[in-house]
Each structure stands twice: as C-alpha cells, then as structure tokens.
Coordinates of N, CA and C in Angstrom, one line a residue:
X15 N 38.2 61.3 149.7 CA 37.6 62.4 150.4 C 37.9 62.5 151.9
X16 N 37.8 60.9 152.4 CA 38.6 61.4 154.0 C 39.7 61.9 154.6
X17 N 40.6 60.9 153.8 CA 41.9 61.7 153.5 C 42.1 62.7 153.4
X18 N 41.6 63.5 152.5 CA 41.6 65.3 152.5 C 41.1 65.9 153.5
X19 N 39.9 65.1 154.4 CA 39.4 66.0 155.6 C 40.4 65.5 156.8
X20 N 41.3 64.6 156.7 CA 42.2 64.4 158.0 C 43.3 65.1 157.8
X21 N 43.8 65.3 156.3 CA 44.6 66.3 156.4 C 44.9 67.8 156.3
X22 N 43.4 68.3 156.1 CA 42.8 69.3 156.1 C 42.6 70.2 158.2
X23 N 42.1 68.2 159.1 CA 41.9 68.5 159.7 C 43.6 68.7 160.9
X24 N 44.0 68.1 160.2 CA 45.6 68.3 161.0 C 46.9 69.3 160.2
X25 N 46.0 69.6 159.5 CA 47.0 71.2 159.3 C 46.0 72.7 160.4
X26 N 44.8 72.2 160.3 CA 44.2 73.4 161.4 C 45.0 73.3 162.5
X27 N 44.9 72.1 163.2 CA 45.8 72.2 164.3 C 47.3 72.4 164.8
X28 N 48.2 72.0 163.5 CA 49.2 72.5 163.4 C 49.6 74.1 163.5
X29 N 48.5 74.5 162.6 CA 48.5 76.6 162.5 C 48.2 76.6 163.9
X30 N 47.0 76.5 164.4 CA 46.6 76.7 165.9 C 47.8 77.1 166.9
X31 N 48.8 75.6 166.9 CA 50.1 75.3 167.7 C 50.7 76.0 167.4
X32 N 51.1 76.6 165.7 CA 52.0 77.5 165.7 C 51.8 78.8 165.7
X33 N 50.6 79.0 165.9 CA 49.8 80.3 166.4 C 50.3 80.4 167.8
X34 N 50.2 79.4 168.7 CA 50.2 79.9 170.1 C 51.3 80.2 170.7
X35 N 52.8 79.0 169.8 CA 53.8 79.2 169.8 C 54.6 80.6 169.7
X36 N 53.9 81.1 168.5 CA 54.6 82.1 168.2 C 54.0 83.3 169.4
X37 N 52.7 83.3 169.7 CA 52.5 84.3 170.7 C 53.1 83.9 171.6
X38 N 53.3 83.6 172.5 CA 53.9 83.0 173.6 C 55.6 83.3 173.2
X39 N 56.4 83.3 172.5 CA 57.7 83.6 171.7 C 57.4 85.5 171.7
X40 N 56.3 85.6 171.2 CA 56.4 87.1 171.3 C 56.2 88.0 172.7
X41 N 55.6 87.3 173.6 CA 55.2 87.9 174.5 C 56.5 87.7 175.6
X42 N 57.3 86.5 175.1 CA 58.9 86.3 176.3 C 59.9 87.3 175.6
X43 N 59.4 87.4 174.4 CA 60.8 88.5 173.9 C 60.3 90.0 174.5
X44 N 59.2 90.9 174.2 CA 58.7 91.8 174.9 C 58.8 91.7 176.0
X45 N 58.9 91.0 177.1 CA 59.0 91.1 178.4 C 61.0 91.1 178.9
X46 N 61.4 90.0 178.0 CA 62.7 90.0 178.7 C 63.5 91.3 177.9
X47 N 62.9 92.0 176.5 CA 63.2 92.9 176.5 C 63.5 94.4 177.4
X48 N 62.2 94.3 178.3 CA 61.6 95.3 179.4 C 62.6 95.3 180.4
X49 N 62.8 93.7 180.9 CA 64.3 93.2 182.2 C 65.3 93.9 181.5
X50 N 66.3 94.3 180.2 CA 67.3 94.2 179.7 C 67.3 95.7 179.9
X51 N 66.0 96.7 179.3 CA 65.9 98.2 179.9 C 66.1 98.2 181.0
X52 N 65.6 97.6 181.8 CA 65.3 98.2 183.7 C 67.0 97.8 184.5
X53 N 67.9 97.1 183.2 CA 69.0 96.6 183.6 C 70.2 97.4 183.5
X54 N 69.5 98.3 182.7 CA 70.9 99.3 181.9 C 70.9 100.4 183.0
X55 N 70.4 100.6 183.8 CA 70.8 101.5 184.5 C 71.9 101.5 185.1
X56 N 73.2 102.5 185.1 CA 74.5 102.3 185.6 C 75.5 101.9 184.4
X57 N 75.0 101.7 182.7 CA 75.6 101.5 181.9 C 76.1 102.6 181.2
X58 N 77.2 102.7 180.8 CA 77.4 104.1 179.9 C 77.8 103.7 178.4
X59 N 77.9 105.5 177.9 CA 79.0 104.9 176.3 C 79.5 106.3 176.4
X60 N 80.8 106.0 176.0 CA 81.3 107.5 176.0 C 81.9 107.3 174.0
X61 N 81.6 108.8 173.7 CA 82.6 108.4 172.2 C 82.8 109.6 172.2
X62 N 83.8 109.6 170.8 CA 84.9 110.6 170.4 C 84.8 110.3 169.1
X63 N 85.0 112.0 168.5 CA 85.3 112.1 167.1 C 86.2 112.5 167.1
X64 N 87.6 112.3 165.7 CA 88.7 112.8 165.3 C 88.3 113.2 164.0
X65 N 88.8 114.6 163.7 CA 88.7 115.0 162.3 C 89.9 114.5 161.7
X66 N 89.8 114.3 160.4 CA 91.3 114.0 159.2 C 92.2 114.8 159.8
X67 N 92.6 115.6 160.3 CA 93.7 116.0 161.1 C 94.5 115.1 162.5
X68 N 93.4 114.7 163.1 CA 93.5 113.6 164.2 C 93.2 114.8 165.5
X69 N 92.2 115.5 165.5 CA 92.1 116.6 166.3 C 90.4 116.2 167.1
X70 N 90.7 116.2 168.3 CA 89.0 116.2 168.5 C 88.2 117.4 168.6
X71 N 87.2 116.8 168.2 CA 86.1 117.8 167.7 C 84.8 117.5 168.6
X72 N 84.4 116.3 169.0 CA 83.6 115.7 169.9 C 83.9 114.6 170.6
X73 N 83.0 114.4 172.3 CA 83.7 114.2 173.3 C 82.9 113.7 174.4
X74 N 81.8 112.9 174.6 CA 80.3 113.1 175.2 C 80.2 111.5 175.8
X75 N 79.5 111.6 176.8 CA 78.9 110.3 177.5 C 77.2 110.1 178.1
X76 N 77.3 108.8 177.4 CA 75.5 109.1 177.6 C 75.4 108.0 178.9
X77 N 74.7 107.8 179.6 CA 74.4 106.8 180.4 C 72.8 106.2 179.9
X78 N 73.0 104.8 181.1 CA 71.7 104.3 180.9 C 71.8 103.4 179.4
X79 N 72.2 102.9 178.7 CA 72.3 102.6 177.1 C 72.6 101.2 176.8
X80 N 72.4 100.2 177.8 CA 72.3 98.8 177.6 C 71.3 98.4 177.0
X81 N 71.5 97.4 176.4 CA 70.3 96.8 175.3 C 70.1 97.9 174.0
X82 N 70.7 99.1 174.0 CA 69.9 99.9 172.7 C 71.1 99.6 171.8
X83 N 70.6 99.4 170.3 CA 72.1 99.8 169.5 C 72.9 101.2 169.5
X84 N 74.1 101.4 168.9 CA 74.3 102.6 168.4 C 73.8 103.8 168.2
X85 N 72.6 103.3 167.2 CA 72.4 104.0 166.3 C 71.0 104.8 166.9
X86 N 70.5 104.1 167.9 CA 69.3 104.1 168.4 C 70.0 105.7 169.7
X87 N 71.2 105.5 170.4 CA 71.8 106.5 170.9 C 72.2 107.6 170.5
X88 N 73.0 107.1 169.1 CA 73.8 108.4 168.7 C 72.5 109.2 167.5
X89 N 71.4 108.8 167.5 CA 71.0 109.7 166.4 C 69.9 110.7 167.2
X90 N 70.4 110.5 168.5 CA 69.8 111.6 169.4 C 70.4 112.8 169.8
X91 N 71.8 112.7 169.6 CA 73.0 113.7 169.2 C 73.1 114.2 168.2
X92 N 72.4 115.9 168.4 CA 72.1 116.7 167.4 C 73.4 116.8 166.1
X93 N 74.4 116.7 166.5 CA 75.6 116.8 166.3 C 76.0 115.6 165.0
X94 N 75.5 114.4 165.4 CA 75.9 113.1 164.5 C 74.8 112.8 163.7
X95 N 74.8 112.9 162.4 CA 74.0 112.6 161.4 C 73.6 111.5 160.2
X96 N 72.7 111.0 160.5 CA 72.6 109.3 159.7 C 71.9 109.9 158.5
X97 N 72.3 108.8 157.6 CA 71.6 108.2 156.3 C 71.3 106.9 156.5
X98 N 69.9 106.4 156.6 CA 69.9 105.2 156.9 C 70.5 105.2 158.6
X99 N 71.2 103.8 158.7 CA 71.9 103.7 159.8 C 73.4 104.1 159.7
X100 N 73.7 104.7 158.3 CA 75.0 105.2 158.2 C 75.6 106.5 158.6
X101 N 76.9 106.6 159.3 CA 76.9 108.0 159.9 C 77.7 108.6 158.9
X102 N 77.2 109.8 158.1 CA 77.2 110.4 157.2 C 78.2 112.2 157.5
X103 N 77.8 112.2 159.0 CA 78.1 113.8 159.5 C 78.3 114.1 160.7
X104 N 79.4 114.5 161.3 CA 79.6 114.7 163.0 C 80.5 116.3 162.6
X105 N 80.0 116.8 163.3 CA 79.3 118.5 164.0 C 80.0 119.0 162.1
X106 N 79.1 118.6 161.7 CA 79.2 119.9 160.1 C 80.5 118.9 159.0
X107 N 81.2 117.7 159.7 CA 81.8 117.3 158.4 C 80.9 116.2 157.7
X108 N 81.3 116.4 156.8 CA 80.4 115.3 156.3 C 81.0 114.4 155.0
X109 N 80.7 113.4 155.0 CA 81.4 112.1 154.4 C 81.7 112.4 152.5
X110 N 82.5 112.3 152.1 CA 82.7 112.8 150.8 C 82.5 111.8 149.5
X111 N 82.7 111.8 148.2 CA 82.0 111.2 147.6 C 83.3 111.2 146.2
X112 N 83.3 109.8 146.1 CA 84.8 110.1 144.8 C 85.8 108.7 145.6
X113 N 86.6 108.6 144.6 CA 87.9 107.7 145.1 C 88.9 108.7 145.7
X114 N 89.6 108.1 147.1 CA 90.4 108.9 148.0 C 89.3 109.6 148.8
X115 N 87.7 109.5 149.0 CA 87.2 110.1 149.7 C 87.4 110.1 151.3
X116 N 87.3 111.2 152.3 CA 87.0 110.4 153.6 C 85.5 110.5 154.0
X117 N 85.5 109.3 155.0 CA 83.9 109.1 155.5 C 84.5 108.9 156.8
X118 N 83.6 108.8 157.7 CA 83.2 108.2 159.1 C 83.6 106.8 159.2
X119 N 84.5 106.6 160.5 CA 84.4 105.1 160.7 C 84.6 104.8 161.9
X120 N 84.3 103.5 162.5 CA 84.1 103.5 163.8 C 84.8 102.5 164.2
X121 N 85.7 102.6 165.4 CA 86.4 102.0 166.1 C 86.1 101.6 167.6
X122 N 86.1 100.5 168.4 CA 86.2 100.1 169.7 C 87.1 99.1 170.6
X123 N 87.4 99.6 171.4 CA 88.5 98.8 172.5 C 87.1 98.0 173.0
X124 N 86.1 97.9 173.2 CA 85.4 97.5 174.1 C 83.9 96.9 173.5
X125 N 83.5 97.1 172.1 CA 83.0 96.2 171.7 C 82.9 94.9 171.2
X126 N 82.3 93.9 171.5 CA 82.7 92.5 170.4 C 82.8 92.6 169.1
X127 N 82.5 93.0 168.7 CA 82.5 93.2 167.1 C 83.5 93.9 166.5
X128 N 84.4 94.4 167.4 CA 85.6 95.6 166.9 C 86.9 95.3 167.9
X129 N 86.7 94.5 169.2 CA 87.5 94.6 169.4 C 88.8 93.5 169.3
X130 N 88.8 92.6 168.4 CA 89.9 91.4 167.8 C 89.5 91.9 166.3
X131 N 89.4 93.1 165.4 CA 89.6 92.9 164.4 C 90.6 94.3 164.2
X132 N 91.5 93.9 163.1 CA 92.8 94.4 163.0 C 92.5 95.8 163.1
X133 N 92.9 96.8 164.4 CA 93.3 98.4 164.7 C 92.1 98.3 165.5
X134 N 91.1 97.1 165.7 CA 89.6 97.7 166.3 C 88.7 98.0 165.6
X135 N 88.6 98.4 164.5 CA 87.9 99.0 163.3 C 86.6 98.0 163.5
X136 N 85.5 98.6 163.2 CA 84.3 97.9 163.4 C 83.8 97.9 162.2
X137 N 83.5 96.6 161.5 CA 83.1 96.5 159.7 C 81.6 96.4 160.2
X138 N 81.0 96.6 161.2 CA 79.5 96.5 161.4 C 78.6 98.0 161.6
X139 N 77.5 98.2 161.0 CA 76.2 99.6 161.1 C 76.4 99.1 162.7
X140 N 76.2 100.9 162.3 CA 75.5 101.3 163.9 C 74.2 101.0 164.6
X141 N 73.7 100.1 163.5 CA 72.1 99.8 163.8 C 72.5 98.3 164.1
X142 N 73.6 97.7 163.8 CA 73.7 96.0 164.8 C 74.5 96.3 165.7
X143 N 75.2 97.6 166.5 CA 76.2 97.0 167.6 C 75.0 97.1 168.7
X144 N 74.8 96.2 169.2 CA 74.1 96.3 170.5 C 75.0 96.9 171.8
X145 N 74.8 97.8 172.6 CA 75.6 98.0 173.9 C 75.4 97.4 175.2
X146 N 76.5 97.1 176.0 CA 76.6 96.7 177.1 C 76.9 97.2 178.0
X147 N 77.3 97.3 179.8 CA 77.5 97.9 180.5 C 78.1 99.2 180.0
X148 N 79.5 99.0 179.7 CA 80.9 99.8 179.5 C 80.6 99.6 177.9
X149 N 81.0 100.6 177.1 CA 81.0 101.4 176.0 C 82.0 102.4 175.6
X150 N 82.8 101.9 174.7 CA 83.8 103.4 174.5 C 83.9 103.1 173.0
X151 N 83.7 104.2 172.3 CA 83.6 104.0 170.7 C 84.5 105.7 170.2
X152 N 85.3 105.3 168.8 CA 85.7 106.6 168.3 C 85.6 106.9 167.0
X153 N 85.1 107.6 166.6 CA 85.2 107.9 165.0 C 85.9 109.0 164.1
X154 N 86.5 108.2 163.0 CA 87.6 108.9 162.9 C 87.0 109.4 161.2
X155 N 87.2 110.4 160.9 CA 87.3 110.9 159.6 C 88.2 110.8 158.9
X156 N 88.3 110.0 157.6 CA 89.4 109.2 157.1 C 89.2 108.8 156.3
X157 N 90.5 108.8 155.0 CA 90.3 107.6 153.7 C 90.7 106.3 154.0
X158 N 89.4 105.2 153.3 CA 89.4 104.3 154.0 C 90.9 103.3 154.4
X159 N 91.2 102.6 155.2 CA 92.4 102.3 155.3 C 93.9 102.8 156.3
X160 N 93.3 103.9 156.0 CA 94.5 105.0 156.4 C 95.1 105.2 157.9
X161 N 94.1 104.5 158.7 CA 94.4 104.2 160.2 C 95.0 103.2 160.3
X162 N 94.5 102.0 159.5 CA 95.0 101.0 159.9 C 96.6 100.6 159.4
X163 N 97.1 101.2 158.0 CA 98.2 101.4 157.7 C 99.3 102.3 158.8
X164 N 98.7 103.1 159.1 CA 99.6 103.2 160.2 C 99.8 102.6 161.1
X165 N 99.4 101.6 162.2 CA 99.8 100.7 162.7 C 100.5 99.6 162.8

C-alpha cells in the first residue's frame, strides 16, 4: 500500500511539472508569435494567375504578410477560392473533375518549399507555406504535369 501512495504521490507531481511546462511553452509561442506579426511590416507577396492558355488573368500584391501562411492571405481575395485549404477557383475558373482534368497549381522562385524542386512547382497546401519578407508565387491552370514537360 505504500508503494502505491509514493507512486501515486510522484505521478501528481510529474502532471503538475508538465502542467507548468506546457503553460510556460504556450505562453513563449503566443508571445514570439506577436514579435513575428509586429515583424512583417515591410514584407510583401505579390502572385499571378495564368489561365490554360498561359494569359494573365490576375496580378496583385499584398503587404505586411510575414509569419501568415498562404492560405490565411489569399482567401481574403475575393477572386481566389478554397475547398478546404485547396485552391479550387481564381476569378470564375474553376478546377475540373475527370482524367486530363485542369486544376490550380502553384509555383515559386522564392519559396523554400518550391524553390529546388523540378520547374518550382510547390507539392505543398497553401495552409503550410508560411511567408517571409519577399514572396512571389504563380498559379497556373493546367493538366497536371504539363508545365513541367515543357521545360
């Protein structure tokens, strides 16, 4: 029976520690999240759409947009339209459904995540690219592949 109360009594204190731990972890992430807002000021993203023609159709730059993802930006542009975090529609096309379809896809010179993979092409949602100072992104309407074969 003591045994169960010493181990009883040293798991309370364990939760306690990891109680305090974790607040203390929560309260450095909300705060250095606040620095990373107050940081972005002077940051931009500029993007472009190309329709399956290769014609632009949209052309816009937002400032201020460090620390936010993509997705958190562009779905404030009445114009670009999510499912989920997937972009589904930019100004009235909208992603098709069938083999040979085209969808939206997104390219960057200037992101990590897109920019050492073959044409630029970004295999990542718009809900994980986080942005940085400089931002330049393009999306092209297309069967999938079809950019990158040309190069």
């Amino acid at each position: 029976m003591k045994k169960l109360k010493i181990i009883t009594n040293i798991l309370i204190v364990s939760n306690v520690i990891l109680a305090i731990l974790f607040s203390l972890f929560v309260y450095k992430f909300y705060s250095l999240k606040g620095q990373i807002r107050e940081s972005a000021v002077g940051s931009t993203l500029h993007y472009q759409a190309y329709d399956s023609e290769n014609n632009l159709i949209l052309d816009k730059e937002v400032n201020d947009v460090a620390g936010l993802n993509l997705y958190e930006v562009l779905k404030k542009d009445e114009e670009v339209k999510f499912k989920f975090t997937m972009i589904i529609a930019i100004k009235g096309l909208e992603q098709e459904d069938g083999p040979g379809a085209r969808a939206w896809f997104i390219y960057s010179e200037t992101h990590s995540a897109c920019k050492n993979a073959v044409g630029h092409f970004c295999g990542e949602g718009a809900g994980t690219m986080y942005l940085g100072m400089t931002n330049s992104f393009v999306f092209k309407y297309e069967v999938y592949g079809t950019s990158i074969d040309e190069e």
